[in-house]
mmCIF file of C-alpha atoms in Angstrom:
data_model
loop_
_atom_site.group_PDB
_atom_site.id
_atom_site.type_symbol
_atom_site.label_atom_id
_atom_site.label_comp_id
_atom_site.label_asym_id
_atom_site.label_seq_id
_atom_site.Cartn_x
_atom_site.Cartn_y
_atom_site.Cartn_z
ATOM 1 C CA MET A 1 -3.366 -36.187 23.557
ATOM 2 C CA GLU A 2 -4.430 -32.694 22.468
ATOM 3 C CA ILE A 3 -4.004 -29.226 23.942
ATOM 4 C CA ARG A 4 -7.668 -29.207 24.946
ATOM 5 C CA HIS A 5 -7.095 -32.299 27.093
ATOM 6 C CA LEU A 6 -4.378 -30.438 28.989
ATOM 7 C CA ARG A 7 -6.599 -27.369 29.457
ATOM 8 C CA TYR A 8 -9.462 -29.522 30.721
ATOM 9 C CA PHE A 9 -7.239 -31.362 33.184
ATOM 10 C CA VAL A 10 -5.550 -28.209 34.523
ATOM 11 C CA THR A 11 -8.928 -26.538 35.035
ATOM 12 C CA VAL A 12 -10.334 -29.554 36.907
ATOM 13 C CA ALA A 13 -7.192 -29.754 39.030
ATOM 14 C CA ARG A 14 -7.410 -26.085 39.959
ATOM 15 C CA GLU A 15 -11.156 -26.085 40.640
ATOM 16 C CA ARG A 16 -11.018 -29.517 42.395
ATOM 17 C CA ASN A 17 -14.578 -30.021 41.205
ATOM 18 C CA PHE A 18 -15.962 -31.244 37.865
ATOM 19 C CA THR A 19 -19.087 -29.058 38.023
ATOM 20 C CA ARG A 20 -17.204 -25.798 38.603
ATOM 21 C CA ALA A 21 -14.591 -26.732 36.011
ATOM 22 C CA ALA A 22 -17.295 -27.458 33.412
ATOM 23 C CA GLU A 23 -18.905 -24.088 34.070
ATOM 24 C CA LYS A 24 -15.560 -22.323 33.691
ATOM 25 C CA LEU A 25 -14.836 -24.179 30.445
ATOM 26 C CA HIS A 26 -18.399 -23.579 29.169
ATOM 27 C CA ILE A 27 -19.017 -27.264 28.482
ATOM 28 C CA ALA A 28 -21.324 -29.848 30.039
ATOM 29 C CA GLN A 29 -20.004 -31.983 32.910
ATOM 30 C CA PRO A 30 -20.429 -35.463 31.322
ATOM 31 C CA PRO A 31 -18.269 -34.669 28.244
ATOM 32 C CA LEU A 32 -15.645 -33.123 30.532
ATOM 33 C CA SER A 33 -15.518 -36.292 32.663
ATOM 34 C CA ARG A 34 -15.139 -38.412 29.513
ATOM 35 C CA GLN A 35 -12.267 -36.234 28.236
ATOM 36 C CA ILE A 36 -10.383 -36.622 31.529
ATOM 37 C CA GLN A 37 -11.020 -40.385 31.474
ATOM 38 C CA GLN A 38 -9.646 -40.564 27.920
ATOM 39 C CA LEU A 39 -6.552 -38.648 29.058
ATOM 40 C CA GLU A 40 -5.990 -41.089 31.917
ATOM 41 C CA ASP A 41 -6.462 -44.040 29.555
ATOM 42 C CA GLU A 42 -3.849 -42.582 27.205
ATOM 43 C CA VAL A 43 -1.197 -41.983 29.877
ATOM 44 C CA GLY A 44 -2.084 -45.330 31.499
ATOM 45 C CA ILE A 45 -2.417 -44.072 35.084
ATOM 46 C CA MET A 46 -4.975 -42.412 37.358
ATOM 47 C CA LEU A 47 -4.459 -38.659 37.655
ATOM 48 C CA LEU A 48 -7.390 -37.827 39.954
ATOM 49 C CA ASP A 49 -8.621 -39.351 43.185
ATOM 50 C CA ARG A 50 -12.368 -39.188 42.492
ATOM 51 C CA ASP A 51 -13.336 -40.629 45.865
ATOM 52 C CA SER A 52 -12.029 -37.617 47.782
ATOM 53 C CA ARG A 53 -14.108 -34.487 48.401
ATOM 54 C CA PRO A 54 -12.950 -32.153 47.042
ATOM 55 C CA LEU A 55 -11.090 -33.897 44.248
ATOM 56 C CA ARG A 56 -7.407 -34.496 44.830
ATOM 57 C CA LEU A 57 -4.547 -35.156 42.456
ATOM 58 C CA THR A 58 -2.749 -38.450 42.695
ATOM 59 C CA GLU A 59 1.030 -38.382 42.896
ATOM 60 C CA ALA A 60 1.149 -38.966 39.130
ATOM 61 C CA GLY A 61 -1.503 -36.283 38.701
ATOM 62 C CA ARG A 62 0.619 -33.705 40.526
ATOM 63 C CA LEU A 63 3.578 -34.430 38.236
ATOM 64 C CA PHE A 64 1.343 -34.316 35.186
ATOM 65 C CA PHE A 65 -0.226 -31.042 36.377
ATOM 66 C CA GLU A 66 3.136 -29.303 36.775
ATOM 67 C CA HIS A 67 4.249 -30.237 33.283
ATOM 68 C CA ALA A 68 0.821 -29.558 31.720
ATOM 69 C CA VAL A 69 0.916 -25.991 33.097
ATOM 70 C CA LEU A 70 4.359 -25.468 31.561
ATOM 71 C CA VAL A 71 3.212 -26.835 28.185
ATOM 72 C CA LEU A 72 0.136 -24.573 28.163
ATOM 73 C CA GLU A 73 2.208 -21.538 29.073
ATOM 74 C CA ARG A 74 4.663 -22.271 26.253
ATOM 75 C CA PHE A 75 1.779 -22.828 23.850
ATOM 76 C CA ASP A 76 0.166 -19.504 24.821
ATOM 77 C CA ASP A 77 3.520 -17.749 24.488
ATOM 78 C CA LEU A 78 3.970 -19.247 21.033
ATOM 79 C CA ARG A 79 0.507 -18.158 19.939
ATOM 80 C CA THR A 80 1.105 -14.620 21.247
ATOM 81 C CA MET A 81 4.474 -14.479 19.511
ATOM 82 C CA MET A 82 2.958 -15.566 16.194
ATOM 83 C CA ARG A 83 0.161 -13.013 16.514
ATOM 84 C CA ARG A 84 2.653 -10.228 17.161
ATOM 85 C CA PHE A 85 4.767 -11.403 14.250
ATOM 86 C CA ARG A 86 1.720 -11.354 11.972
ATOM 87 C CA GLU A 87 0.738 -7.885 13.166
ATOM 88 C CA ALA A 88 4.295 -6.621 12.678
ATOM 89 C CA GLU A 89 4.313 -7.954 9.130
ATOM 90 C CA ARG A 90 0.988 -6.342 8.274
ATOM 91 C CA PRO A 91 1.303 -2.639 7.368
ATOM 92 C CA ARG A 92 -0.595 -0.245 9.657
ATOM 93 C CA PHE A 93 -2.387 3.001 8.911
ATOM 94 C CA VAL A 94 -3.501 5.075 11.893
ATOM 95 C CA ILE A 95 -6.127 7.811 11.566
ATOM 96 C CA GLY A 96 -6.520 10.552 14.160
ATOM 97 C CA PHE A 97 -9.857 12.334 14.400
ATOM 98 C CA VAL A 98 -11.788 14.829 16.482
ATOM 99 C CA ALA A 99 -15.126 13.589 17.779
ATOM 100 C CA SER A 100 -17.365 15.887 15.722
ATOM 101 C CA THR A 101 -16.008 14.543 12.402
ATOM 102 C CA ILE A 102 -17.506 11.134 13.210
ATOM 103 C CA TYR A 103 -20.960 12.665 12.702
ATOM 104 C CA ALA A 104 -19.953 14.070 9.311
ATOM 105 C CA ALA A 105 -18.788 11.952 6.360
ATOM 106 C CA LEU A 106 -15.700 10.407 7.989
ATOM 107 C CA PRO A 107 -17.197 6.920 8.675
ATOM 108 C CA GLN A 108 -18.255 6.534 5.024
ATOM 109 C CA LEU A 109 -14.825 7.640 3.816
ATOM 110 C CA ILE A 110 -13.033 5.203 6.116
ATOM 111 C CA ARG A 111 -15.238 2.321 4.956
ATOM 112 C CA ARG A 112 -14.341 3.130 1.356
ATOM 113 C CA PHE A 113 -10.647 3.421 2.271
ATOM 114 C CA ARG A 114 -10.712 0.012 3.990
ATOM 115 C CA ALA A 115 -12.314 -1.526 0.902
ATOM 116 C CA GLU A 116 -9.529 -0.082 -1.270
ATOM 117 C CA THR A 117 -6.743 -1.321 1.048
ATOM 118 C CA PRO A 118 -7.769 -4.831 2.200
ATOM 119 C CA GLY A 119 -4.252 -5.792 3.352
ATOM 120 C CA LEU A 120 -3.866 -2.726 5.535
ATOM 121 C CA ASP A 121 -4.446 -2.667 9.299
ATOM 122 C CA VAL A 122 -6.508 0.529 9.663
ATOM 123 C CA SER A 123 -7.088 1.887 13.171
ATOM 124 C CA LEU A 124 -8.623 5.082 14.540
ATOM 125 C CA VAL A 125 -7.535 7.204 17.494
ATOM 126 C CA GLU A 126 -9.592 10.085 18.868
ATOM 127 C CA MET A 127 -7.399 13.140 19.484
ATOM 128 C CA ALA A 128 -7.692 16.925 19.340
ATOM 129 C CA SER A 129 -6.486 18.841 16.282
ATOM 130 C CA LEU A 130 -3.430 20.160 18.121
ATOM 131 C CA GLU A 131 -2.512 16.646 19.277
ATOM 132 C CA GLN A 132 -2.794 15.381 15.697
ATOM 133 C CA ILE A 133 -0.002 17.690 14.527
ATOM 134 C CA ALA A 134 2.448 16.314 17.107
ATOM 135 C CA ALA A 135 1.310 12.738 16.388
ATOM 136 C CA LEU A 136 1.879 13.198 12.652
ATOM 137 C CA LYS A 137 5.382 14.567 13.171
ATOM 138 C CA ASP A 138 6.205 11.739 15.591
ATOM 139 C CA GLY A 139 4.870 9.110 13.186
ATOM 140 C CA ARG A 140 2.164 7.919 15.584
ATOM 141 C CA ILE A 141 -0.607 8.599 13.051
ATOM 142 C CA ASN A 142 -0.625 8.708 9.250
ATOM 143 C CA VAL A 143 -3.446 11.182 8.720
ATOM 144 C CA GLY A 144 -5.608 13.397 10.927
ATOM 145 C CA PHE A 145 -9.085 14.867 10.577
ATOM 146 C CA GLY A 146 -9.598 17.984 12.675
ATOM 147 C CA ARG A 147 -11.065 21.479 12.668
ATOM 148 C CA ILE A 148 -8.265 23.888 13.599
ATOM 149 C CA ARG A 149 -6.091 25.738 11.080
ATOM 150 C CA LEU A 150 -2.584 25.249 12.453
ATOM 151 C CA ASP A 151 0.486 26.321 10.495
ATOM 152 C CA ASP A 152 3.432 23.939 10.515
ATOM 153 C CA PRO A 153 5.815 23.488 7.579
ATOM 154 C CA ALA A 154 6.078 19.755 8.306
ATOM 155 C CA VAL A 155 2.319 19.220 7.939
ATOM 156 C CA ARG A 156 0.105 19.563 4.877
ATOM 157 C CA ARG A 157 -3.479 20.636 5.516
ATOM 158 C CA ASP A 158 -6.384 20.208 3.074
ATOM 159 C CA VAL A 159 -9.718 21.835 3.926
ATOM 160 C CA LEU A 160 -12.224 19.186 2.867
ATOM 161 C CA ARG A 161 -15.401 21.052 3.732
ATOM 162 C CA GLU A 162 -16.762 24.097 5.501
ATOM 163 C CA GLU A 163 -19.552 22.930 7.780
ATOM 164 C CA ARG A 164 -22.287 25.261 8.966
ATOM 165 C CA LEU A 165 -22.941 25.650 12.683
ATOM 166 C CA VAL A 166 -26.129 25.227 14.705
ATOM 167 C CA VAL A 167 -27.015 25.816 18.330
ATOM 168 C CA ALA A 168 -28.050 23.029 20.710
ATOM 169 C CA LEU A 169 -30.592 24.054 23.351
ATOM 170 C CA PRO A 170 -32.358 22.210 26.173
ATOM 171 C CA LEU A 171 -35.918 21.176 25.419
ATOM 172 C CA SER A 172 -37.493 23.793 27.706
ATOM 173 C CA HIS A 173 -35.387 26.791 26.628
ATOM 174 C CA PRO A 174 -37.395 30.074 26.234
ATOM 175 C CA LEU A 175 -35.795 30.797 22.844
ATOM 176 C CA LEU A 176 -37.611 27.764 21.451
ATOM 177 C CA GLN A 177 -40.960 29.475 21.975
ATOM 178 C CA ARG A 178 -40.582 31.161 18.607
ATOM 179 C CA GLU A 179 -39.845 29.638 15.230
ATOM 180 C CA GLY A 180 -36.908 30.367 12.974
ATOM 181 C CA PRO A 181 -33.120 30.641 13.250
ATOM 182 C CA LEU A 182 -31.361 32.399 16.113
ATOM 183 C CA SER A 183 -28.650 35.057 16.082
ATOM 184 C CA PHE A 184 -25.416 35.261 18.020
ATOM 185 C CA GLY A 185 -26.745 38.483 19.528
ATOM 186 C CA GLU A 186 -29.587 36.494 21.115
ATOM 187 C CA LEU A 187 -27.200 33.819 22.307
ATOM 188 C CA ALA A 188 -24.532 36.112 23.806
ATOM 189 C CA GLY A 189 -26.306 36.398 27.153
ATOM 190 C CA GLU A 190 -26.979 32.670 27.447
ATOM 191 C CA PRO A 191 -24.723 30.367 29.515
ATOM 192 C CA LEU A 192 -22.417 28.780 26.950
ATOM 193 C CA ILE A 193 -20.898 25.292 27.087
ATOM 194 C CA LEU A 194 -17.569 24.943 25.280
ATOM 195 C CA TYR A 195 -15.629 21.851 24.216
ATOM 196 C CA PRO A 196 -12.967 20.605 24.331
ATOM 197 C CA ARG A 197 -11.484 22.064 27.490
ATOM 198 C CA VAL A 198 -7.940 20.990 26.573
ATOM 199 C CA PRO A 199 -5.695 21.136 24.636
ATOM 200 C CA ARG A 200 -5.926 24.657 23.267
ATOM 201 C CA PRO A 201 -6.233 26.193 20.714
ATOM 202 C CA SER A 202 -9.263 24.148 19.719
ATOM 203 C CA TYR A 203 -12.800 24.345 18.374
ATOM 204 C CA ALA A 204 -13.726 26.089 21.633
ATOM 205 C CA ASP A 205 -11.540 29.047 20.633
ATOM 206 C CA GLN A 206 -13.274 29.169 17.243
ATOM 207 C CA VAL A 207 -16.626 29.612 18.974
ATOM 208 C CA ILE A 208 -15.298 32.312 21.293
ATOM 209 C CA SER A 209 -13.860 34.183 18.294
ATOM 210 C CA ILE A 210 -17.213 34.133 16.489
ATOM 211 C CA PHE A 211 -18.807 36.027 19.373
ATOM 212 C CA ARG A 212 -15.919 38.464 19.837
ATOM 213 C CA ASP A 213 -15.700 39.222 16.118
ATOM 214 C CA ARG A 214 -19.219 40.635 16.516
ATOM 215 C CA GLY A 215 -18.362 42.702 19.548
ATOM 216 C CA LEU A 216 -20.040 40.185 21.846
ATOM 217 C CA GLU A 217 -18.589 38.595 24.972
ATOM 218 C CA PRO A 218 -19.861 35.029 25.510
ATOM 219 C CA HIS A 219 -20.981 33.971 28.968
ATOM 220 C CA ILE A 220 -18.995 30.742 29.426
ATOM 221 C CA ALA A 221 -20.775 28.490 31.899
ATOM 222 C CA HIS A 222 -18.773 25.275 31.497
ATOM 223 C CA GLU A 223 -15.899 23.817 29.480
ATOM 224 C CA ALA A 224 -16.411 20.120 28.778
ATOM 225 C CA ARG A 225 -13.723 17.618 27.845
ATOM 226 C CA GLU A 226 -15.752 15.958 25.084
ATOM 227 C CA LEU A 227 -18.541 16.718 22.632
ATOM 228 C CA GLN A 228 -20.866 14.064 24.064
ATOM 229 C CA THR A 229 -20.427 15.539 27.539
ATOM 230 C CA ALA A 230 -21.236 19.019 26.236
ATOM 231 C CA ILE A 231 -24.484 17.799 24.666
ATOM 232 C CA GLY A 232 -25.365 15.998 27.895
ATOM 233 C CA LEU A 233 -24.879 19.241 29.816
ATOM 234 C CA VAL A 234 -27.194 20.995 27.364
ATOM 235 C CA ALA A 235 -29.844 18.362 28.101
ATOM 236 C CA ALA A 236 -29.316 19.005 31.819
ATOM 237 C CA GLU A 237 -30.074 22.712 31.207
ATOM 238 C CA VAL A 238 -26.571 23.846 32.178
ATOM 239 C CA GLY A 239 -26.379 25.969 29.032
ATOM 240 C CA ILE A 240 -26.378 26.049 25.238
ATOM 241 C CA CYS A 241 -23.689 24.803 22.839
ATOM 242 C CA ILE A 242 -22.601 25.837 19.337
ATOM 243 C CA VAL A 243 -21.884 22.718 17.272
ATOM 244 C CA PRO A 244 -21.304 21.713 13.633
ATOM 245 C CA THR A 245 -24.540 20.841 11.867
ATOM 246 C CA SER A 246 -23.598 17.152 11.462
ATOM 247 C CA VAL A 247 -23.715 16.758 15.259
ATOM 248 C CA GLN A 248 -27.508 16.729 14.935
ATOM 249 C CA ARG A 249 -27.073 13.045 14.149
ATOM 250 C CA LEU A 250 -26.270 12.643 17.846
ATOM 251 C CA ARG A 251 -29.994 12.513 18.505
ATOM 252 C CA ARG A 252 -31.444 13.084 21.954
ATOM 253 C CA ASP A 253 -35.080 13.602 22.931
ATOM 254 C CA ASP A 254 -34.107 16.324 25.399
ATOM 255 C CA VAL A 255 -32.016 18.505 23.057
ATOM 256 C CA VAL A 256 -33.225 20.707 20.195
ATOM 257 C CA TYR A 257 -30.998 22.042 17.403
ATOM 258 C CA ARG A 258 -31.710 25.388 15.773
ATOM 259 C CA GLU A 259 -30.099 26.980 12.748
ATOM 260 C CA LEU A 260 -28.257 30.264 13.048
ATOM 261 C CA ILE A 261 -29.123 33.432 11.135
ATOM 262 C CA GLU A 262 -25.443 33.863 10.301
ATOM 263 C CA GLN A 263 -25.284 30.856 7.955
ATOM 264 C CA THR A 264 -21.961 31.934 6.447
ATOM 265 C CA ILE A 265 -20.231 31.061 9.720
ATOM 266 C CA THR A 266 -18.651 27.650 9.363
ATOM 267 C CA SER A 267 -16.180 25.262 10.949
ATOM 268 C CA PRO A 268 -13.723 23.560 8.582
ATOM 269 C CA ILE A 269 -13.052 19.838 8.360
ATOM 270 C CA ILE A 270 -9.323 19.610 7.713
ATOM 271 C CA MET A 271 -7.304 16.595 6.670
ATOM 272 C CA SER A 272 -3.697 16.800 7.865
ATOM 273 C CA ARG A 273 -0.784 14.640 6.740
ATOM 274 C CA ARG A 274 2.975 14.856 6.673
ATOM 275 C CA ALA A 275 4.164 17.289 4.021
ATOM 276 C CA ASP A 276 6.610 14.741 2.588
ATOM 277 C CA ASP A 277 4.158 11.811 2.605
ATOM 278 C CA ARG A 278 3.967 10.405 -0.929
ATOM 279 C CA SER A 279 2.952 6.920 0.159
ATOM 280 C CA HIS A 280 0.488 4.758 -1.747
ATOM 281 C CA GLU A 281 -1.909 4.827 1.210
ATOM 282 C CA ALA A 282 -1.940 8.633 1.322
ATOM 283 C CA MET A 283 -2.731 8.737 -2.380
ATOM 284 C CA VAL A 284 -5.524 6.193 -1.950
ATOM 285 C CA MET A 285 -7.044 8.269 0.862
ATOM 286 C CA ALA A 286 -7.043 11.379 -1.342
ATOM 287 C CA ARG A 287 -8.565 9.441 -4.253
ATOM 288 C CA VAL A 288 -11.282 7.966 -2.050
ATOM 289 C CA ILE A 289 -12.285 11.437 -0.838
ATOM 290 C CA ILE A 290 -12.348 12.848 -4.374
ATOM 291 C CA GLU A 291 -14.460 9.968 -5.710
ATOM 292 C CA ALA A 292 -16.880 10.147 -2.769
ATOM 293 C CA TYR A 293 -17.300 13.918 -3.044
ATOM 294 C CA ARG A 294 -17.894 13.634 -6.782
ATOM 295 C CA GLU A 295 -20.516 10.939 -6.182
ATOM 296 C CA TRP A 296 -22.234 13.005 -3.463
ATOM 297 C CA GLY A 297 -22.224 16.164 -5.557
ATOM 298 C CA TRP A 298 -19.927 18.015 -3.143
ATOM 299 C CA LYS A 299 -17.229 20.472 -4.126
ATOM 300 C CA ILE A 300 -13.915 18.666 -4.511
ATOM 301 C CA PRO A 301 -11.188 20.297 -2.369
ATOM 302 C CA GLU A 302 -8.744 22.226 -4.514
ATOM 303 C CA GLY A 303 -5.302 20.654 -4.868
ATOM 304 C CA LEU A 304 -6.199 17.423 -3.064
ATOM 305 C CA GLU A 305 -4.903 15.273 -5.912
ATOM 306 C CA THR A 306 -1.419 16.809 -5.843
#
């Protein structure tokens, strides 16, 4: 007698029909009937009254059913317990990230990090830059990739790159009638879509500051919760959106990206970690970034190795 025999029997008993039970078990009906017959041969007694419609359990079948359910429950509990034990034994490394970094180099870096730490359970959690700081201090994440410069003595921040910005416009926007980059002066009067709406401060505040630093007041039309929503609203002609240049990889036929005249305006990609973190995994992450940047011909962030 095997566990599968018990599962087959319990399913047939609950469905009271071989056809429905076979469909639920994703097997053909004839093999299922043979398995139940083999089970009855092994226990030496009939468990099902096949002449009744629908099927009924014999008195022995009812007793067998009750105990089979208990055995299966214990077996499932044991399997769950072993899985949790295995997961508890395996070290975890949790990475927080803001959505826009996924369109930059983060996926390649994480693939390299996984390859360097095969015994590590690496997971990713999307969260705003401000949320990452609290999560680092609480121990809920090990490293965060965000875009906001936040000062906290308990958190070390390394600016990995400064990414140029572009503007996303709907396909039919009048500004697309001419070629070339656009200026913030031209964009100030346009309905602007910001993201994320909460928590603040965030990338949205960076965009607002860019306008105000030039004596311009942006016309905020909508504040979206997520980057993908903001781009969807651009496609729906609700407004325009200022985004990091890597977001152009989020390709849509109904959105056009244009460069900005002010190409010195950037948004940083910042890696945050606990200031006292000297773990092997943290060192591996730093080494992976340095090696990747060197291979790609990018400027290596100053002080990342320390």
